[in-house]
Amino acid sequence: MSTPSAIRKVYQGIADRHQMFRMFDRHTQRPHRFDGDASTLYAGEWFEITECEHDYMFEILPPLWIRGSMFAMREFLTGSVTSVFFALRIDGVIRFFHAYCDLSDGGSVEAMRLAIIERETRPVCAMTRDERLEHIWSATADAYRGYSDETAPQYLPGQRVIALYTATGSARLKLLDDLTDEEIATKLPVQLRHLARAAVAA
């Protein structure tokens, strides 16, 4: 299973501690989890956290390094990918973020910092389709998401699937990438649906 490691926001809003720890390994259900290097799957993911969670992670272990308002975790998730935490001033307010950076790329941390600032200073706070799908994946409990396997009618190795429910309460699995705009809107929390509409209208 391989996913391009483009920089991407994977959760809308500010994650609390429980959600933060869940998103540290959003791909725990992937097939053959312990086979091969999953660096490209994680590198580039980022989301916002609270100051409390930022400080909590700083105190867990001595950081691998500290650079100004950034620090990296000493323990690597996979390959050369580790957690990097940012405290960034955006529109006059200090905000806090977690990101997975591939430290084998000397420019990855700075590229991540600039990407977060660019995304969070956009004049229109709208979610792209990819951001909506990633938020749905991040916010869905493990029991209602998974990966396509050989038992699926149309087997697509490593593709993410999510449970959808009909009006009668029956469930079916559908590829995350194949969700329609209506299905996406149904899966998003009510408070985020206006951001999805703004993205569609843009």
Coordinates of C-alpha atoms in Angstrom, one line a residue:
M1 CA 0.0 0.0 0.0
S2 CA 1.4 3.4 -1.0
T3 CA 0.0 6.9 -0.8
P4 CA 1.7 10.0 -2.1
S5 CA 3.2 12.0 0.8
A6 CA 1.8 15.4 -0.2
I7 CA 1.3 17.9 2.7
R8 CA -2.3 17.6 3.8
K9 CA -4.6 18.7 6.6
V10 CA -6.4 15.7 8.0
Y11 CA -8.7 17.2 10.6
Q12 CA -10.8 20.3 10.7
G13 CA -10.9 22.1 14.1
I14 CA -8.7 21.6 17.1
A15 CA -8.1 18.1 18.3
D16 CA -8.4 17.3 22.0
R17 CA -6.0 14.7 23.6
H18 CA -8.2 11.7 22.8
Q19 CA -8.5 12.7 19.1
M20 CA -4.8 13.6 18.9
F21 CA -3.7 10.2 20.0
R22 CA -6.2 8.5 17.6
M23 CA -4.8 10.5 14.7
F24 CA -1.2 9.7 15.6
D25 CA -1.9 6.4 13.8
R26 CA -4.8 7.0 11.5
H27 CA -3.7 4.0 9.4
T28 CA -3.5 1.4 12.1
Q29 CA -6.0 -0.8 10.3
R30 CA -4.0 -0.9 7.0
P31 CA -3.3 -4.4 5.6
H32 CA 0.1 -5.9 6.3
R33 CA 0.8 -3.1 8.8
F34 CA 4.2 -4.4 9.8
D35 CA 5.5 -5.1 6.3
G36 CA 7.6 -2.6 4.5
D37 CA 8.2 1.1 5.0
A38 CA 5.0 3.2 5.5
S39 CA 6.8 6.6 5.4
T40 CA 5.0 7.9 2.4
L41 CA 1.6 7.0 4.0
Y42 CA 2.2 9.3 7.1
A43 CA 4.6 12.0 5.9
G44 CA 2.8 15.3 5.2
E45 CA -0.2 14.8 7.5
W46 CA -1.0 17.7 9.9
F47 CA -3.7 18.9 12.2
E48 CA -4.2 21.5 14.9
I49 CA -4.0 20.8 18.7
T50 CA -4.3 22.8 21.9
E51 CA -1.5 24.5 23.7
C52 CA -2.1 22.0 26.5
E53 CA -1.5 19.0 24.2
H54 CA 1.5 20.7 22.6
D55 CA 3.1 21.2 26.1
Y56 CA 2.2 17.7 27.2
M57 CA 4.0 16.1 24.2
F58 CA 7.0 18.4 24.8
E59 CA 7.3 17.0 28.4
I60 CA 7.0 13.3 27.5
L61 CA 10.5 12.7 26.3
P62 CA 13.5 15.0 25.6
P63 CA 12.9 16.2 22.0
L64 CA 15.2 15.1 19.2
W65 CA 15.8 18.8 18.5
I66 CA 14.3 22.2 19.2
R67 CA 14.4 24.9 16.6
G68 CA 12.8 28.2 17.7
S69 CA 9.0 27.4 18.0
M70 CA 9.3 23.9 16.7
F71 CA 10.4 20.6 18.2
A72 CA 10.7 17.0 16.9
M73 CA 9.9 13.8 18.8
R74 CA 12.9 11.5 19.5
E75 CA 10.9 8.3 18.7
F76 CA 10.3 7.8 14.9
L77 CA 6.9 6.5 13.8
T78 CA 8.2 4.7 10.7
G79 CA 11.4 5.0 8.7
S80 CA 12.6 8.6 9.0
V81 CA 9.2 10.0 9.7
T82 CA 8.5 11.5 13.2
S83 CA 6.2 14.0 14.9
V84 CA 7.1 17.7 14.7
F85 CA 5.2 20.1 16.8
F86 CA 4.7 23.8 15.8
A87 CA 3.7 26.9 17.7
L88 CA 2.9 29.4 15.0
R89 CA 1.7 33.0 15.1
I90 CA -1.2 33.2 12.6
D91 CA -3.2 36.4 12.3
G92 CA -1.7 37.6 15.6
V93 CA -2.6 34.5 17.5
I94 CA -0.3 31.7 18.6
R95 CA -1.7 28.3 17.4
F96 CA -0.4 24.8 17.8
F97 CA 0.0 22.0 15.3
H98 CA 1.2 18.4 15.0
A99 CA 2.7 17.2 11.7
Y100 CA 4.5 14.1 10.4
C101 CA 7.7 15.1 8.6
D102 CA 10.2 12.9 6.8
L103 CA 13.5 14.1 8.3
S104 CA 15.5 12.4 5.5
D105 CA 14.3 15.4 3.5
G106 CA 16.2 18.4 4.9
G107 CA 13.5 20.8 3.7
S108 CA 10.4 18.9 4.9
V109 CA 10.0 20.8 8.2
E110 CA 10.2 24.2 6.7
A111 CA 7.9 23.2 3.8
M112 CA 5.4 22.0 6.4
R113 CA 5.6 25.2 8.4
L114 CA 4.9 27.3 5.3
A115 CA 2.1 25.0 4.2
I116 CA 0.3 25.3 7.5
I117 CA 0.6 29.0 7.6
E118 CA -0.6 29.3 4.0
R119 CA -3.6 27.0 4.6
E120 CA -4.7 28.7 7.8
T121 CA -4.4 32.3 6.5
R122 CA -6.7 31.8 3.5
P123 CA -9.4 34.5 3.4
V124 CA -12.1 32.0 2.9
C125 CA -12.2 29.2 5.4
A126 CA -13.5 26.4 3.1
M127 CA -12.6 22.8 3.1
T128 CA -11.4 21.1 -0.1
R129 CA -12.9 17.8 -1.1
D130 CA -9.7 16.0 0.0
E131 CA -9.9 17.8 3.4
R132 CA -13.5 16.7 3.8
L133 CA -12.6 13.1 3.1
E134 CA -9.6 13.2 5.4
H135 CA -11.7 14.7 8.2
I136 CA -14.3 12.0 7.8
W137 CA -11.7 9.4 8.0
S138 CA -10.0 10.9 11.0
A139 CA -13.3 11.4 12.9
T140 CA -14.8 8.0 12.2
A141 CA -14.5 5.2 14.8
D142 CA -12.4 2.2 13.7
A143 CA -15.5 0.0 13.8
Y144 CA -17.0 2.0 10.9
R145 CA -13.9 2.4 8.7
G146 CA -11.4 0.0 7.2
Y147 CA -9.6 -1.1 4.1
S148 CA -10.7 -3.0 1.1
D149 CA -9.7 -6.6 1.1
E150 CA -10.1 -9.8 -0.9
T151 CA -13.7 -10.2 0.4
A152 CA -14.9 -7.0 -1.2
P153 CA -16.9 -7.3 -4.4
Q154 CA -14.4 -5.1 -6.2
Y155 CA -11.1 -5.7 -4.5
L156 CA -8.8 -2.6 -4.6
P157 CA -5.7 -3.3 -2.5
G158 CA -5.2 -0.8 0.3
Q159 CA -8.2 1.5 -0.6
R160 CA -10.0 3.0 2.4
V161 CA -13.7 2.1 2.9
I162 CA -16.3 3.6 5.2
A163 CA -19.7 2.4 6.4
L164 CA -22.8 4.2 5.1
Y165 CA -26.3 3.6 6.5
T166 CA -29.6 3.7 4.7
A167 CA -32.8 5.1 6.1
T168 CA -33.8 1.6 7.2
G169 CA -30.5 1.3 9.2
S170 CA -28.8 -1.2 7.0
A171 CA -25.1 -0.7 6.4
R172 CA -22.8 -1.0 3.4
L173 CA -19.2 -0.2 2.7
K174 CA -18.1 2.3 0.1
L175 CA -14.7 3.5 -1.0
L176 CA -13.9 6.7 0.8
D177 CA -12.7 8.3 -2.5
D178 CA -16.0 7.5 -4.2
L179 CA -18.3 9.3 -1.7
T180 CA -20.7 11.7 -3.4
D181 CA -21.0 15.3 -2.3
E182 CA -24.3 14.4 -0.6
E183 CA -22.8 11.4 1.2
I184 CA -19.8 13.6 2.3
A185 CA -22.2 16.2 3.7
T186 CA -24.1 13.5 5.6
K187 CA -20.9 12.3 7.2
L188 CA -19.6 15.7 8.2
P189 CA -20.6 17.2 11.6
V190 CA -23.3 19.9 11.2
Q191 CA -20.9 22.7 12.2
L192 CA -18.6 21.9 9.2
R193 CA -21.2 21.6 6.4
H194 CA -21.1 25.3 5.6
L195 CA -17.4 25.0 5.0
A196 CA -18.0 22.2 2.5
R197 CA -20.6 24.3 0.7
A198 CA -18.2 27.2 0.5
A199 CA -15.6 24.9 -1.1
V200 CA -18.1 23.7 -3.7
A201 CA -19.1 27.2 -4.5
A202 CA -15.6 28.5 -4.8

